[in-house]
Tab-separated table of C-alpha atoms and ligand atoms in Angstrom:
chain	number	residue	atom	x	y	z
A	1	MET	CA	22.903	7.355	19.064
A	2	ALA	CA	21.053	8.293	22.260
A	3	GLN	CA	17.885	10.322	21.793
A	4	ILE	CA	18.181	13.791	23.290
A	5	ALA	CA	15.550	15.767	25.217
A	6	TYR	CA	15.540	19.378	26.374
A	7	VAL	CA	14.817	19.955	30.060
A	8	ASN	CA	14.965	23.477	31.500
A	9	GLY	CA	17.965	24.718	29.565
A	10	ALA	CA	19.858	21.428	29.328
A	11	TYR	CA	20.087	18.886	26.511
A	12	VAL	CA	20.060	15.493	28.199
A	13	ARG	CA	19.858	11.872	27.150
A	14	HIS	CA	16.197	11.004	26.711
A	15	CYS	CA	16.534	8.009	29.044
A	16	ASP	CA	17.904	10.283	31.801
A	17	ALA	CA	15.478	13.195	31.274
A	18	ALA	CA	13.247	13.797	34.303
A	19	VAL	CA	11.148	16.435	36.017
A	20	HIS	CA	10.580	16.933	39.732
A	21	ILE	CA	7.775	14.949	41.401
A	22	GLU	CA	6.251	18.250	42.557
A	23	ASP	CA	6.142	19.746	39.091
A	24	ARG	CA	2.632	21.210	38.913
A	25	GLY	CA	2.141	19.725	35.476
A	26	TYR	CA	2.532	16.293	37.017
A	27	GLN	CA	0.305	16.981	40.022
A	28	PHE	CA	-2.374	19.344	38.646
A	29	ALA	CA	-2.022	19.220	34.839
A	30	ASP	CA	-1.107	22.873	35.445
A	31	GLY	CA	0.573	23.481	32.121
A	32	ILE	CA	0.241	23.656	28.373
A	33	TYR	CA	1.838	22.079	25.340
A	34	GLU	CA	2.411	22.536	21.657
A	35	ALA	CA	3.074	19.910	19.020
A	36	CYS	CA	4.542	20.783	15.658
A	37	ILE	CA	6.221	19.240	12.671
A	38	MET	CA	9.580	20.095	11.158
A	39	ILE	CA	10.166	19.108	7.549
A	40	ASP	CA	13.660	19.488	6.073
A	41	GLY	CA	14.644	21.178	9.325
A	42	ARG	CA	11.979	23.921	9.031
A	43	CYS	CA	8.985	24.153	11.315
A	44	TRP	CA	5.567	24.182	9.667
A	45	ASP	CA	3.133	26.837	10.904
A	46	ILE	CA	5.652	27.960	13.529
A	47	ASP	CA	4.166	31.454	13.948
A	48	GLY	CA	0.729	30.016	14.684
A	49	HIS	CA	2.067	27.454	17.142
A	50	LEU	CA	4.117	30.004	19.080
A	51	GLU	CA	1.261	32.513	19.138
A	52	ARG	CA	-1.146	29.863	20.448
A	53	MET	CA	1.459	28.814	23.022
A	54	LYS	CA	1.526	32.406	24.269
A	55	ARG	CA	-2.299	32.572	24.327
A	56	SER	CA	-2.534	29.307	26.312
A	57	LEU	CA	0.109	30.523	28.778
A	58	ASP	CA	-1.575	33.937	29.150
A	59	ALA	CA	-4.901	32.222	29.902
A	60	LEU	CA	-3.245	30.340	32.774
A	61	GLU	CA	-1.071	33.297	33.869
A	62	ILE	CA	2.124	31.355	33.240
A	63	ASP	CA	5.095	33.268	31.816
A	64	MET	CA	6.605	32.375	28.454
A	65	PRO	CA	9.736	30.436	29.566
A	66	MET	CA	11.951	32.243	27.047
A	67	GLY	CA	11.670	34.599	24.107
A	68	ARG	CA	10.372	33.412	20.783
A	69	ARG	CA	13.743	33.618	19.016
A	70	ALA	CA	15.513	31.678	21.794
A	71	LEU	CA	12.761	29.061	21.748
A	72	MET	CA	13.105	28.551	18.013
A	73	ILE	CA	16.885	28.201	18.376
A	74	ALA	CA	16.415	25.614	21.154
A	75	MET	CA	13.916	23.670	19.016
A	76	GLY	CA	16.305	23.689	16.070
A	77	GLU	CA	19.185	22.622	18.296
A	78	LEU	CA	17.141	19.761	19.744
A	79	VAL	CA	16.275	18.488	16.278
A	80	ARG	CA	19.915	18.865	15.181
A	81	ARG	CA	21.212	16.963	18.234
A	82	ASN	CA	18.770	14.170	17.426
A	83	ARG	CA	20.082	14.178	13.841
A	84	LEU	CA	16.611	14.626	12.415
A	85	ARG	CA	15.432	16.498	9.325
A	86	ASP	CA	11.751	15.580	9.548
A	87	ALA	CA	10.597	15.635	13.155
A	88	PHE	CA	7.645	15.755	15.502
A	89	VAL	CA	8.564	18.330	18.154
A	90	TYR	CA	6.725	18.419	21.476
A	91	LEU	CA	6.975	21.423	23.822
A	92	GLN	CA	5.503	21.502	27.304
A	93	VAL	CA	5.451	24.380	29.762
A	94	THR	CA	4.182	23.988	33.322
A	95	ARG	CA	3.861	26.385	36.225
A	96	GLY	CA	7.001	24.816	37.650
A	97	VAL	CA	7.884	23.087	40.887
A	98	ALA	CA	6.345	23.949	44.286
A	99	PRO	CA	5.034	22.107	47.371
A	100	ARG	CA	1.605	20.724	46.459
A	101	ASN	CA	-1.066	23.351	47.087
A	102	HIS	CA	-3.858	24.437	44.728
A	103	PRO	CA	-3.242	28.226	44.516
A	104	PHE	CA	-0.455	29.537	42.304
A	105	PRO	CA	2.862	29.228	44.200
A	106	LYS	CA	3.992	32.210	46.264
A	107	PRO	CA	6.714	33.219	45.907
A	108	TRP	CA	6.528	32.835	42.147
A	109	THR	CA	8.337	29.830	40.662
A	110	PRO	CA	9.865	29.805	37.190
A	111	PRO	CA	7.922	27.859	34.551
A	112	ALA	CA	9.379	24.512	33.507
A	113	LEU	CA	10.053	23.850	29.809
A	114	VAL	CA	10.516	20.377	28.384
A	115	MET	CA	10.924	19.490	24.710
A	116	THR	CA	11.269	16.212	22.874
A	117	ALA	CA	11.758	15.401	19.198
A	118	ARG	CA	11.275	12.208	17.256
A	119	ARG	CA	11.294	11.197	13.626
A	120	PHE	CA	8.279	12.087	11.527
A	121	ASN	CA	7.587	10.009	8.436
A	122	LEU	CA	6.006	12.145	5.732
A	123	ASP	CA	5.731	9.231	3.265
A	124	GLN	CA	3.824	7.178	5.822
A	125	SER	CA	1.417	10.064	6.381
A	126	ASP	CA	0.877	10.451	2.624
A	127	ALA	CA	0.251	6.703	2.261
A	128	GLN	CA	-2.349	6.880	5.025
A	129	ALA	CA	-4.009	9.872	3.343
A	130	ALA	CA	-4.213	7.925	0.081
A	131	ARG	CA	-6.149	5.189	1.906
A	132	GLY	CA	-8.220	7.438	4.178
A	133	VAL	CA	-8.982	6.811	7.844
A	134	SER	CA	-12.019	5.901	9.898
A	135	VAL	CA	-13.418	7.699	12.929
A	136	ILE	CA	-15.856	6.737	15.675
A	137	SER	CA	-18.180	9.056	17.572
A	138	HIS	CA	-17.655	9.500	21.294
A	139	PRO	CA	-19.234	11.764	23.950
A	140	ASP	CA	-17.404	15.062	24.497
A	141	ILE	CA	-17.015	15.164	28.276
A	142	ARG	CA	-14.263	17.818	28.385
A	143	TRP	CA	-14.193	21.017	30.432
A	144	GLY	CA	-15.386	24.431	29.220
A	145	ARG	CA	-12.020	25.874	28.061
A	146	VAL	CA	-10.646	23.369	25.614
A	147	ASP	CA	-9.341	26.284	23.521
A	148	ILE	CA	-6.447	26.333	26.004
A	149	LYS	CA	-3.943	23.676	24.907
A	150	SER	CA	-3.711	22.262	28.409
A	151	VAL	CA	-1.848	19.046	29.240
A	152	GLY	CA	-5.040	17.918	31.046
A	153	LEU	CA	-6.105	15.505	28.293
A	154	LEU	CA	-7.795	12.628	30.103
A	155	PRO	CA	-11.114	12.790	28.171
A	156	ASN	CA	-9.113	12.988	24.911
A	157	VAL	CA	-7.003	10.001	25.963
A	158	LEU	CA	-10.114	7.936	26.785
A	159	ALA	CA	-11.764	8.898	23.504
A	160	LYS	CA	-8.662	8.051	21.463
A	161	GLU	CA	-8.323	4.726	23.257
A	162	ALA	CA	-11.967	3.945	22.425
A	163	ALA	CA	-11.152	4.685	18.769
A	164	VAL	CA	-8.068	2.473	18.806
A	165	LYS	CA	-10.075	-0.363	20.356
A	166	GLU	CA	-12.489	-0.083	17.395
A	167	GLY	CA	-9.611	-0.055	14.934
A	168	ALA	CA	-10.307	3.615	14.102
A	169	TYR	CA	-7.809	6.448	13.687
A	170	GLU	CA	-9.718	9.105	15.586
A	171	ALA	CA	-12.724	9.736	17.837
A	172	TRP	CA	-15.061	12.570	16.902
A	173	LEU	CA	-16.355	14.188	20.065
A	174	VAL	CA	-20.091	14.846	20.205
A	175	ARG	CA	-21.801	17.305	22.538
A	176	ASP	CA	-25.543	18.120	22.312
A	177	ASP	CA	-25.596	16.027	19.125
A	178	LYS	CA	-22.993	18.295	17.487
A	179	VAL	CA	-19.485	17.216	16.514
A	180	THR	CA	-17.084	19.601	18.239
A	181	GLU	CA	-13.753	18.171	17.045
A	182	GLY	CA	-11.591	15.062	17.183
A	183	SER	CA	-9.715	13.907	20.284
A	184	SER	CA	-6.522	15.425	18.815
A	185	THR	CA	-7.691	16.912	15.510
A	186	ASN	CA	-10.268	19.344	14.094
A	187	ALA	CA	-13.242	17.832	12.263
A	188	TRP	CA	-14.546	18.897	8.846
A	189	ILE	CA	-17.198	17.730	6.396
A	190	VAL	CA	-17.954	18.619	2.781
A	191	ASP	CA	-21.578	19.036	1.673
A	192	ASP	CA	-23.076	18.121	-1.712
A	193	GLN	CA	-22.348	21.663	-2.968
A	194	GLY	CA	-18.643	21.222	-2.176
A	195	VAL	CA	-18.870	23.602	0.810
A	196	LEU	CA	-16.533	22.887	3.762
A	197	ILE	CA	-18.147	22.863	7.198
A	198	THR	CA	-16.218	22.969	10.452
A	199	HIS	CA	-17.048	23.987	14.020
A	200	PRO	CA	-16.397	27.717	14.632
A	201	LYS	CA	-13.582	28.749	16.950
A	202	SER	CA	-14.888	29.046	20.491
A	203	HIS	CA	-14.157	27.755	23.985
A	204	GLU	CA	-15.586	24.402	22.776
A	205	ILE	CA	-12.766	23.479	20.405
A	206	LEU	CA	-9.020	23.843	20.234
A	207	GLY	CA	-8.398	26.343	17.466
A	208	GLY	CA	-6.079	24.237	15.331
A	209	ILE	CA	-3.162	25.937	13.618
A	210	THR	CA	-3.535	23.511	10.712
A	211	ARG	CA	-7.225	24.457	10.617
A	212	GLU	CA	-6.232	28.131	10.201
A	213	THR	CA	-3.816	27.424	7.351
A	214	ALA	CA	-6.344	25.064	5.729
A	215	LEU	CA	-8.897	27.910	5.825
A	216	VAL	CA	-6.424	30.156	3.988
A	217	CYS	CA	-5.819	27.386	1.439
A	218	ALA	CA	-9.571	26.897	0.953
A	219	GLN	CA	-9.958	30.598	0.266
A	220	GLU	CA	-7.113	30.529	-2.244
A	221	LEU	CA	-8.706	27.512	-3.956
A	222	GLN	CA	-12.034	29.386	-3.942
A	223	ILE	CA	-13.682	26.657	-1.897
A	224	LYS	CA	-16.549	27.998	0.212
A	225	VAL	CA	-16.400	27.432	3.977
A	226	HIS	CA	-19.151	27.596	6.605
A	227	GLU	CA	-17.775	27.757	10.116
A	228	ARG	CA	-20.715	26.239	11.957
A	229	ALA	CA	-21.409	23.231	14.141
A	230	PHE	CA	-22.706	20.118	12.388
A	231	ALA	CA	-24.598	17.102	13.697
A	232	LEU	CA	-23.205	13.577	13.639
A	233	GLU	CA	-26.044	12.568	11.310
A	234	GLU	CA	-25.153	15.380	8.905
A	235	ALA	CA	-21.556	14.125	8.901
A	236	LYS	CA	-22.680	10.598	8.063
A	237	ASN	CA	-24.613	11.972	5.089
A	238	ALA	CA	-21.770	14.229	3.942
A	239	THR	CA	-20.058	13.875	0.588
A	240	GLU	CA	-16.640	13.870	2.236
A	241	ALA	CA	-15.049	14.338	5.612
A	242	PHE	CA	-11.551	14.992	6.859
A	243	ILE	CA	-9.552	15.990	9.886
A	244	THR	CA	-6.734	18.466	10.364
A	245	SER	CA	-3.842	18.628	12.801
A	246	ALA	CA	-0.123	19.342	12.865
A	247	THR	CA	0.651	15.631	12.641
A	248	SER	CA	-2.154	14.587	10.250
A	249	PHE	CA	-2.116	17.708	8.016
A	250	VAL	CA	-5.374	17.257	6.082
A	251	MET	CA	-6.375	13.585	6.452
A	252	PRO	CA	-9.386	12.223	4.530
A	253	VAL	CA	-12.020	10.359	6.560
A	254	THR	CA	-13.772	7.535	4.715
A	255	LYS	CA	-15.878	6.007	7.497
A	256	ILE	CA	-17.770	7.389	10.513
A	257	ASP	CA	-18.867	4.674	12.964
A	258	THR	CA	-20.316	2.050	10.593
A	259	THR	CA	-21.190	4.533	7.813
A	260	VAL	CA	-18.950	4.485	4.755
A	261	LEU	CA	-18.768	7.911	3.074
A	262	GLY	CA	-19.297	8.002	-0.684
A	263	ASN	CA	-17.406	5.204	-2.388
A	264	GLY	CA	-15.222	4.615	0.665
A	265	LYS	CA	-12.244	6.375	-0.927
A	266	PRO	CA	-10.658	9.698	0.087
A	267	GLY	CA	-12.615	12.557	-1.440
A	268	PRO	CA	-11.165	14.900	-4.082
A	269	VAL	CA	-11.746	18.054	-2.016
A	270	ALA	CA	-9.830	16.652	0.979
A	271	LEU	CA	-6.958	15.467	-1.212
A	272	ARG	CA	-6.753	18.810	-3.002
A	273	LEU	CA	-6.749	20.669	0.284
A	274	ARG	CA	-4.053	18.349	1.657
A	275	GLU	CA	-1.736	19.124	-1.258
A	276	ALA	CA	-2.487	22.845	-0.964
A	277	TYR	CA	-1.808	22.721	2.790
A	278	LYS	CA	1.522	20.949	2.341
A	279	ALA	CA	2.626	23.435	-0.313
A	280	LYS	CA	1.562	26.426	1.818
A	281	ALA	CA	3.120	25.037	5.019
A	282	ARG	CA	6.410	24.451	3.210
A	283	GLU	CA	6.310	27.980	1.776
A	284	ILE	CA	5.694	29.690	5.136
A	285	ALA	CA	7.841	27.319	7.273
A	286	GLY	CA	10.088	29.003	9.814
A	287	ALA	CA	13.802	28.443	10.356
B	301	PDD	N1	-3.302	17.863	18.665
B	301	PDD	N2	-8.030	19.612	18.511
B	301	PDD	C1	-7.376	18.987	19.500
B	301	PDD	C2	-8.158	18.532	20.689
B	301	PDD	C3	-5.985	18.775	19.425
B	301	PDD	O1	-5.333	18.160	20.427
B	301	PDD	C4	-5.287	19.202	18.261
B	301	PDD	C5	-3.796	19.026	18.131
B	301	PDD	C6	-6.025	19.835	17.250
B	301	PDD	C7	-5.360	20.357	15.988
B	301	PDD	O2	-4.514	21.435	16.278
B	301	PDD	P1	-3.258	21.733	15.361
B	301	PDD	O3	-3.748	21.845	13.979
B	301	PDD	O4	-2.723	23.003	15.873
B	301	PDD	O5	-2.282	20.565	15.504
B	301	PDD	C8	-7.383	20.033	17.406
B	301	PDD	C9	-1.872	17.642	18.656
B	301	PDD	C10	-1.339	17.308	17.289
B	301	PDD	C11	-1.514	16.616	19.708
B	301	PDD	O6	-2.169	16.623	20.742
B	301	PDD	O7	-0.571	15.851	19.508
């Protein structure tokens, strides 16, 4: 069966799906994206993802391409047409197509919406969590508004590639000796009192939707959280570490650069939080 993509109102064969060469996303990275997971046909953390999508679009003065309800129907339809139950769904909105020129196009052009869906393997993710993953540190050279989920991801791409070259799962980005976040995940550590530490929401990190739900779970589990920046050295001396994202959920980190954390196995706090996150995400999943 051919894979199906959504391009500006049409469901097309993935191999035929295309955007215009003067799409401003292509020429200027003038657009935003969202990435979310559907399990059993229901989207985890959908409210958070759609609210952040709106915030990112508002920050760039791009209109929401369609209403929230219509968008959810289109996402569901895309997943259905691809005959998926568990899926990674990618949404991208750009300022649309116009002759190349830096200012916003005048007259106004409609935003362009593209969506793709592919299979997500929950068992594989759980198996990886049971083993834990390693991360490397990498300089954070990104711009000053990384809270906007912009498609301009070159520093993230370079950091992730550096991680892959080292056989690591993720790169933790370091600015002024502080870990901001991962190249596509939020970064957390656990201190010797069992307190969770993660960078506060600001223009310096992407406010993860998984991070938000994990914070709720931590509160329900009566685990203390300090939202503050932490140094790379502090992370290497931490009891545990983990990352969060829509595709990783809560993923235990067992090694940072050459430093093995604890006994080199996923920590109990991270594993507990992962189970709590999965249960909560399932409970609040949208149609
Ligand atoms: N990445 N920080 C960055 C830089 C990210 O790109 C992401 C998400 C996160 C976690 O956000 P969330 O919990 O909402 O997924 C943090 C997605 C998964 C991606 O780029 O594919």
